[in-house]
PDB file of C-alpha atoms in Angstrom:
ATOM      1  CA  GLN K 204      35.410  -7.962 -56.742  1.00 54.00           C
ATOM      2  CA  ARG K 205      36.308  -9.024 -53.221  1.00 55.00           C
ATOM      3  CA  PRO K 206      35.618  -6.590 -50.412  1.00 56.00           C
ATOM      4  CA  GLY K 207      38.615  -4.958 -48.818  1.00 61.00           C
ATOM      5  CA  ARG K 208      39.575  -5.151 -45.183  1.00 65.00           C
ATOM      6  CA  ALA K 209      37.514  -2.054 -44.393  1.00 67.00           C
ATOM      7  CA  GLY K 210      34.445  -3.586 -45.993  1.00 64.00           C
ATOM      8  CA  ILE K 211      34.895  -6.877 -44.121  1.00 65.00           C
ATOM      9  CA  ALA K 212      35.338  -5.014 -40.822  1.00 63.00           C
ATOM     10  CA  ALA K 213      32.209  -2.934 -41.453  1.00 64.00           C
ATOM     11  CA  SER K 214      30.237  -6.078 -42.267  1.00 65.00           C
ATOM     12  CA  LEU K 215      31.439  -7.784 -39.092  1.00 59.00           C
ATOM     13  CA  ARG K 216      30.546  -4.739 -36.997  1.00 65.00           C
ATOM     14  CA  SER K 217      27.084  -4.684 -38.538  1.00 68.00           C
ATOM     15  CA  SER K 218      26.548  -8.387 -37.880  1.00 69.00           C
ATOM     16  CA  LEU K 219      27.830  -8.079 -34.310  1.00 62.00           C
ATOM     17  CA  SER K 220      25.545  -5.115 -33.645  1.00 68.00           C
ATOM     18  CA  SER K 221      22.595  -7.082 -34.959  1.00 69.00           C
ATOM     19  CA  VAL K 222      23.432 -10.071 -32.760  1.00 63.00           C
ATOM     20  CA  LEU K 223      23.864  -7.859 -29.677  1.00 64.00           C
ATOM     21  CA  LEU K 224      20.584  -6.084 -30.371  1.00 69.00           C
ATOM     22  CA  ARG K 225      18.719  -9.377 -30.656  1.00 69.00           C
ATOM     23  CA  LEU K 226      20.385 -10.682 -27.498  1.00 65.00           C
ATOM     24  CA  GLY K 227      19.455  -7.515 -25.634  1.00 66.00           C
ATOM     25  CA  LEU K 228      15.836  -7.736 -26.758  1.00 60.00           C
ATOM     26  CA  ALA K 229      15.714 -11.404 -25.764  1.00 56.00           C
ATOM     27  CA  LEU K 230      17.057 -10.574 -22.281  1.00 61.00           C
ATOM     28  CA  LEU K 231      14.561  -7.745 -21.841  1.00 64.00           C
ATOM     29  CA  LEU K 232      11.708 -10.027 -22.847  1.00 55.00           C
ATOM     30  CA  SER K 233      12.992 -12.731 -20.509  1.00 48.00           C
ATOM     31  CA  HIS K 234      13.143 -10.300 -17.575  1.00 49.00           C
ATOM     32  CA  ALA K 235       9.669  -8.963 -18.373  1.00 48.00           C
ATOM     33  CA  LEU K 236       8.199 -12.472 -18.466  1.00 43.00           C
ATOM     34  CA  ALA K 237       9.988 -13.400 -15.230  1.00 45.00           C
ATOM     35  CA  ALA K 238       8.644 -10.259 -13.525  1.00 47.00           C
ATOM     36  CA  GLU K 239       5.146 -11.052 -14.776  1.00 50.00           C
ATOM     37  CA  ASP K 240       5.429 -14.611 -13.458  1.00 54.00           C
ATOM     38  CA  THR K 241       6.688 -13.319 -10.097  1.00 86.00           C
ATOM     39  CA  ALA K 242       3.814 -10.842  -9.845  1.00 90.00           C
ATOM     40  CA  GLU K 243       1.281 -13.550 -10.619  1.00 92.00           C
ATOM     41  CA  VAL K 244       2.827 -15.910  -8.066  1.00 94.00           C
ATOM     42  CA  ARG K 245       2.659 -13.156  -5.446  1.00 94.00           C
ATOM     43  CA  ALA K 246      -0.963 -12.294  -6.270  1.00 94.00           C
ATOM     44  CA  SER K 247      -1.896 -15.984  -6.156  1.00 93.00           C
ATOM     45  CA  TYR K 248      -0.249 -16.363  -2.739  1.00 94.00           C
ATOM     46  CA  ILE K 249      -2.287 -13.460  -1.356  1.00 94.00           C
ATOM     47  CA  ARG K 250      -5.561 -14.881  -2.677  1.00 94.00           C
ATOM     48  CA  ASN K 251      -4.775 -18.286  -1.188  1.00 93.00           C
ATOM     49  CA  HIS K 252      -3.576 -17.116   2.228  1.00 93.00           C
ATOM     50  CA  TYR K 253      -5.669 -14.027   3.048  1.00 94.00           C
ATOM     51  CA  ASP K 254      -9.342 -13.268   3.556  1.00 94.00           C
ATOM     52  CA  LYS K 255     -10.561  -9.831   2.525  1.00 96.00           C
ATOM     53  CA  PHE K 256     -13.052  -7.627   4.356  1.00 96.00           C
ATOM     54  CA  GLU K 257     -14.392  -4.152   3.619  1.00 97.00           C
ATOM     55  CA  VAL K 258     -15.663  -1.968   6.461  1.00 97.00           C
ATOM     56  CA  GLN K 259     -16.724   1.619   7.150  1.00 98.00           C
ATOM     57  CA  ILE K 260     -14.892   2.755  10.278  1.00 98.00           C
ATOM     58  CA  PRO K 261     -16.716   5.482  12.276  1.00 97.00           C
ATOM     59  CA  THR K 262     -14.803   8.541  13.476  1.00 97.00           C
ATOM     60  CA  ARG K 263     -15.537  10.822  16.420  1.00 95.00           C
ATOM     61  CA  ASP K 264     -17.593  13.253  14.303  1.00 94.00           C
ATOM     62  CA  GLY K 265     -19.702  10.474  12.795  1.00 95.00           C
ATOM     63  CA  LYS K 266     -18.036  10.297   9.363  1.00 97.00           C
ATOM     64  CA  ARG K 267     -17.132   6.832   8.140  1.00 98.00           C
ATOM     65  CA  LEU K 268     -13.846   5.893   6.516  1.00 98.00           C
ATOM     66  CA  PHE K 269     -13.777   3.051   4.007  1.00 98.00           C
ATOM     67  CA  THR K 270     -11.167   0.458   4.910  1.00 98.00           C
ATOM     68  CA  SER K 271     -10.091  -2.671   3.058  1.00 98.00           C
ATOM     69  CA  ILE K 272      -8.651  -5.360   5.350  1.00 98.00           C
ATOM     70  CA  TYR K 273      -6.698  -8.516   4.501  1.00 97.00           C
ATOM     71  CA  CYS K 274      -6.455 -11.062   7.327  1.00 95.00           C
ATOM     72  CA  PRO K 275      -4.235 -14.165   7.319  1.00 93.00           C
ATOM     73  CA  ARG K 276      -6.289 -17.330   7.283  1.00 87.00           C
ATOM     74  CA  GLY K 277      -4.418 -18.666  10.314  1.00 71.00           C
ATOM     75  CA  ILE K 278      -6.454 -16.380  12.549  1.00 68.00           C
ATOM     76  CA  GLN K 279      -9.117 -19.033  13.013  1.00 63.00           C
ATOM     77  CA  PHE K 280      -6.457 -21.312  14.527  1.00 69.00           C
ATOM     78  CA  GLY K 281      -5.713 -18.941  17.381  1.00 77.00           C
ATOM     79  CA  LYS K 282      -2.734 -17.094  15.935  1.00 85.00           C
ATOM     80  CA  THR K 283      -2.331 -13.358  16.458  1.00 91.00           C
ATOM     81  CA  TYR K 284      -0.740 -10.787  14.156  1.00 94.00           C
ATOM     82  CA  PRO K 285       0.283  -7.122  14.147  1.00 96.00           C
ATOM     83  CA  VAL K 286      -1.636  -4.699  11.939  1.00 97.00           C
ATOM     84  CA  LEU K 287       0.073  -2.814   9.105  1.00 97.00           C
ATOM     85  CA  LEU K 288      -1.977   0.252   8.158  1.00 98.00           C
ATOM     86  CA  MET K 289      -1.755   2.518   5.121  1.00 98.00           C
ATOM     87  CA  ARG K 290      -3.958   5.595   4.704  1.00 98.00           C
ATOM     88  CA  THR K 291      -4.120   7.023   1.199  1.00 97.00           C
ATOM     89  CA  PRO K 292      -5.933   9.570  -0.979  1.00 96.00           C
ATOM     90  CA  TYR K 293      -5.248   7.420  -4.041  1.00 96.00           C
ATOM     91  CA  SER K 294      -7.920   4.711  -3.490  1.00 95.00           C
ATOM     92  CA  VAL K 295      -7.708   1.332  -1.804  1.00 96.00           C
ATOM     93  CA  SER K 296      -9.064  -0.398  -4.919  1.00 93.00           C
ATOM     94  CA  PRO K 297      -9.884  -2.928  -6.160  1.00 94.00           C
ATOM     95  CA  PHE K 298     -13.271  -2.815  -4.496  1.00 94.00           C
ATOM     96  CA  GLY K 299     -15.264  -5.980  -3.804  1.00 94.00           C
ATOM     97  CA  LEU K 300     -14.607  -8.914  -1.513  1.00 94.00           C
ATOM     98  CA  ASP K 301     -13.619 -11.155  -4.419  1.00 92.00           C
ATOM     99  CA  ARG K 302     -11.130  -8.666  -5.898  1.00 93.00           C
ATOM    100  CA  TYR K 303      -7.690  -8.701  -4.320  1.00 95.00           C
ATOM    101  CA  ARG K 304      -4.677  -6.403  -4.495  1.00 93.00           C
ATOM    102  CA  GLY K 305      -1.625  -7.838  -6.226  1.00 94.00           C
ATOM    103  CA  SER K 306       0.588  -6.817  -3.302  1.00 94.00           C
ATOM    104  CA  LEU K 307      -0.025  -5.857   0.313  1.00 95.00           C
ATOM    105  CA  ALA K 308       3.360  -4.579   1.465  1.00 92.00           C
ATOM    106  CA  PRO K 309       6.702  -3.195   0.276  1.00 88.00           C
ATOM    107  CA  ASN K 310       7.831  -6.736  -0.536  1.00 90.00           C
ATOM    108  CA  ALA K 311       6.471 -10.266  -0.453  1.00 92.00           C
ATOM    109  CA  ASN K 312       8.332 -11.192   2.743  1.00 92.00           C
ATOM    110  CA  TYR K 313       5.798  -9.220   4.778  1.00 92.00           C
ATOM    111  CA  GLU K 314       2.927 -11.187   3.251  1.00 93.00           C
ATOM    112  CA  LYS K 315       4.624 -14.505   4.031  1.00 92.00           C
ATOM    113  CA  GLU K 316       5.618 -13.431   7.540  1.00 89.00           C
ATOM    114  CA  GLY K 317       1.993 -12.707   8.393  1.00 86.00           C
ATOM    115  CA  TYR K 318       0.370  -9.359   9.125  1.00 94.00           C
ATOM    116  CA  ILE K 319      -3.150  -8.003   9.115  1.00 96.00           C
ATOM    117  CA  PHE K 320      -3.046  -5.431   6.318  1.00 97.00           C
ATOM    118  CA  ALA K 321      -5.419  -2.467   6.374  1.00 98.00           C
ATOM    119  CA  PHE K 322      -5.781   0.126   3.603  1.00 98.00           C
ATOM    120  CA  GLN K 323      -7.953   3.186   4.140  1.00 98.00           C
ATOM    121  CA  ASP K 324      -9.361   5.900   1.879  1.00 98.00           C
ATOM    122  CA  VAL K 325      -8.719   9.116   3.806  1.00 97.00           C
ATOM    123  CA  ARG K 326     -11.543  11.480   4.732  1.00 96.00           C
ATOM    124  CA  GLY K 327     -13.445  12.734   1.701  1.00 95.00           C
ATOM    125  CA  ARG K 328     -11.733  10.487  -0.855  1.00 96.00           C
ATOM    126  CA  TRP K 329     -13.263   7.679  -2.909  1.00 95.00           C
ATOM    127  CA  MET K 330     -15.448   5.526  -0.642  1.00 95.00           C
ATOM    128  CA  SER K 331     -14.879   7.529   2.558  1.00 97.00           C
ATOM    129  CA  GLU K 332     -17.235  10.179   3.881  1.00 96.00           C
ATOM    130  CA  GLY K 333     -16.440  13.765   4.826  1.00 95.00           C
ATOM    131  CA  GLU K 334     -14.592  16.618   3.148  1.00 93.00           C
ATOM    132  CA  PHE K 335     -11.155  16.140   1.619  1.00 93.00           C
ATOM    133  CA  VAL K 336      -8.560  18.836   2.310  1.00 91.00           C
ATOM    134  CA  ASN K 337      -5.094  18.712   0.733  1.00 89.00           C
ATOM    135  CA  MET K 338      -2.495  18.354   3.491  1.00 88.00           C
ATOM    136  CA  ARG K 339      -5.123  19.095   6.128  1.00 88.00           C
ATOM    137  CA  PRO K 340      -3.605  21.310   8.860  1.00 86.00           C
ATOM    138  CA  ARG K 341      -3.681  20.267  12.500  1.00 87.00           C
ATOM    139  CA  GLN K 342      -7.034  21.244  14.002  1.00 87.00           C
ATOM    140  CA  ALA K 343      -7.975  22.548  17.416  1.00 84.00           C
ATOM    141  CA  GLN K 344      -8.613  19.911  20.035  1.00 80.00           C
ATOM    142  CA  GLY K 345     -11.957  18.247  19.465  1.00 78.00           C
ATOM    143  CA  GLN K 346     -11.984  18.968  15.729  1.00 86.00           C
ATOM    144  CA  PRO K 347     -11.324  16.051  13.374  1.00 91.00           C
ATOM    145  CA  ASP K 348      -8.065  15.914  11.430  1.00 93.00           C
ATOM    146  CA  GLU K 349      -5.748  13.216  10.102  1.00 95.00           C
ATOM    147  CA  ALA K 350      -4.297  12.544  13.555  1.00 95.00           C
ATOM    148  CA  SER K 351      -7.723  11.977  15.112  1.00 96.00           C
ATOM    149  CA  ASP K 352      -8.887   9.914  12.117  1.00 97.00           C
ATOM    150  CA  THR K 353      -5.799   7.727  12.498  1.00 97.00           C
ATOM    151  CA  TYR K 354      -6.393   7.368  16.226  1.00 97.00           C
ATOM    152  CA  ASP K 355     -10.056   6.429  15.732  1.00 97.00           C
ATOM    153  CA  THR K 356      -9.128   3.957  12.992  1.00 98.00           C
ATOM    154  CA  ILE K 357      -6.553   2.183  15.140  1.00 98.00           C
ATOM    155  CA  GLU K 358      -8.966   2.112  18.082  1.00 98.00           C
ATOM    156  CA  TRP K 359     -11.622   0.445  15.917  1.00 98.00           C
ATOM    157  CA  LEU K 360      -9.202  -2.051  14.367  1.00 98.00           C
ATOM    158  CA  LEU K 361      -7.818  -3.209  17.705  1.00 98.00           C
ATOM    159  CA  ARG K 362     -11.289  -3.503  19.226  1.00 97.00           C
ATOM    160  CA  HIS K 363     -12.964  -5.312  16.349  1.00 96.00           C
ATOM    161  CA  LEU K 364     -10.385  -7.290  14.377  1.00 94.00           C
ATOM    162  CA  PRO K 365     -10.028 -10.873  15.585  1.00 90.00           C
ATOM    163  CA  GLY K 366      -6.485 -12.153  15.807  1.00 91.00           C
ATOM    164  CA  ASN K 367      -4.708  -8.813  16.255  1.00 95.00           C
ATOM    165  CA  ASN K 368      -1.940  -8.661  18.867  1.00 95.00           C
ATOM    166  CA  GLY K 369      -2.567  -5.026  19.840  1.00 96.00           C
ATOM    167  CA  ARG K 370       0.351  -3.653  17.852  1.00 97.00           C
ATOM    168  CA  VAL K 371       0.007  -1.414  14.780  1.00 98.00           C
ATOM    169  CA  GLY K 372       2.542  -0.089  12.297  1.00 97.00           C
ATOM    170  CA  MET K 373       1.972   2.515   9.586  1.00 97.00           C
ATOM    171  CA  TRP K 374       3.823   3.035   6.337  1.00 96.00           C
ATOM    172  CA  GLY K 375       3.469   5.030   3.151  1.00 95.00           C
ATOM    173  CA  ILE K 376       5.379   6.618   0.280  1.00 94.00           C
ATOM    174  CA  SER K 377       4.799  10.203  -0.889  1.00 93.00           C
ATOM    175  CA  TYR K 378       1.269  11.320   0.065  1.00 94.00           C
ATOM    176  CA  PRO K 379       0.600   8.171   2.133  1.00 95.00           C
ATOM    177  CA  GLY K 380       3.912   8.991   3.848  1.00 95.00           C
ATOM    178  CA  PHE K 381       2.411  12.337   4.885  1.00 94.00           C
ATOM    179  CA  TYR K 382      -0.546  10.551   6.506  1.00 95.00           C
ATOM    180  CA  THR K 383       1.862   8.153   8.206  1.00 96.00           C
ATOM    181  CA  ALA K 384       3.847  10.997   9.786  1.00 95.00           C
ATOM    182  CA  TYR K 385       0.635  12.852  10.709  1.00 94.00           C
ATOM    183  CA  GLY K 386      -0.660   9.741  12.449  1.00 94.00           C
ATOM    184  CA  ALA K 387       2.211   9.926  14.935  1.00 94.00           C
ATOM    185  CA  ILE K 388       0.836  13.190  16.404  1.00 93.00           C
ATOM    186  CA  ASP K 389      -0.957  12.414  19.687  1.00 92.00           C
ATOM    187  CA  SER K 390      -0.819   8.834  18.504  1.00 94.00           C
ATOM    188  CA  HIS K 391      -2.819   5.873  19.717  1.00 97.00           C
ATOM    189  CA  PRO K 392      -0.864   3.791  22.271  1.00 96.00           C
ATOM    190  CA  GLY K 393      -1.222   0.813  19.939  1.00 97.00           C
ATOM    191  CA  LEU K 394       0.816   2.549  17.225  1.00 97.00           C
ATOM    192  CA  LYS K 395       4.292   1.107  17.738  1.00 97.00           C
ATOM    193  CA  ALA K 396       6.158   1.990  14.531  1.00 96.00           C
ATOM    194  CA  ILE K 397       5.872   4.270  11.507  1.00 96.00           C
ATOM    195  CA  SER K 398       7.743   4.430   8.199  1.00 96.00           C
ATOM    196  CA  PRO K 399       6.968   7.655   6.298  1.00 95.00           C
ATOM    197  CA  GLN K 400       8.960   7.404   3.054  1.00 93.00           C
ATOM    198  CA  ALA K 401       9.523  10.559   0.967  1.00 91.00           C
ATOM    199  CA  PRO K 402       6.408  12.173   2.496  1.00 91.00           C
ATOM    200  CA  ILE K 403       4.785  15.294   1.107  1.00 86.00           C
ATOM    201  CA  ALA K 404       6.010  18.136   3.298  1.00 78.00           C
ATOM    202  CA  ASP K 405       5.513  21.260   1.201  1.00 74.00           C
ATOM    203  CA  TRP K 406       2.582  21.266  -1.229  1.00 70.00           C
ATOM    204  CA  TRP K 407       4.422  23.629  -3.616  1.00 69.00           C
ATOM    205  CA  ARG K 408       7.629  21.618  -3.701  1.00 67.00           C
ATOM    206  CA  GLY K 409       6.295  18.058  -3.616  1.00 60.00           C
ATOM    207  CA  ASP K 410       8.031  15.154  -1.841  1.00 54.00           C
TER     208      ASP K 410
END
């Protein structure tokens, strides 16, 4: 018995759905593989064009803040670069001079343009000394807080990093955005630009 028109139409719809599903899965897999290749290319570029250093930066009260620094290899040829700083409570891992981050900036253009990238564990977190306080309030003059820690960090970076051009920018999303905005209070004269993106502003409401 031959199938009727309704049966043929249902069969065609089923076949078409199957084809579309397979095509969709193939496209998703293709995009995933392309993204993986792009990420690996970016990570490889960073390893081949940047040297990594890990330092403990002293603050005015004697506590030391762990900072991971990536310097362009052109520094030894007399070039100078601005510093792009991020301060975070979420860890500046991976730790170790032979272990590199897969990305250093919001997009790969920054890495190709050439910056000195610095990532810092904030006071009391991970490899940094001191006591961690969520959204630490502004302290009385002379008492350490995130503004003074930022100031001391920038002072150390500009004094000790070869190849810096005396200009620093800060950026961060969410909690790092909070530290970016905080760093603008009584800021170091070398801090020329900040980009606090969706910063924590109210601990009970989030970003």
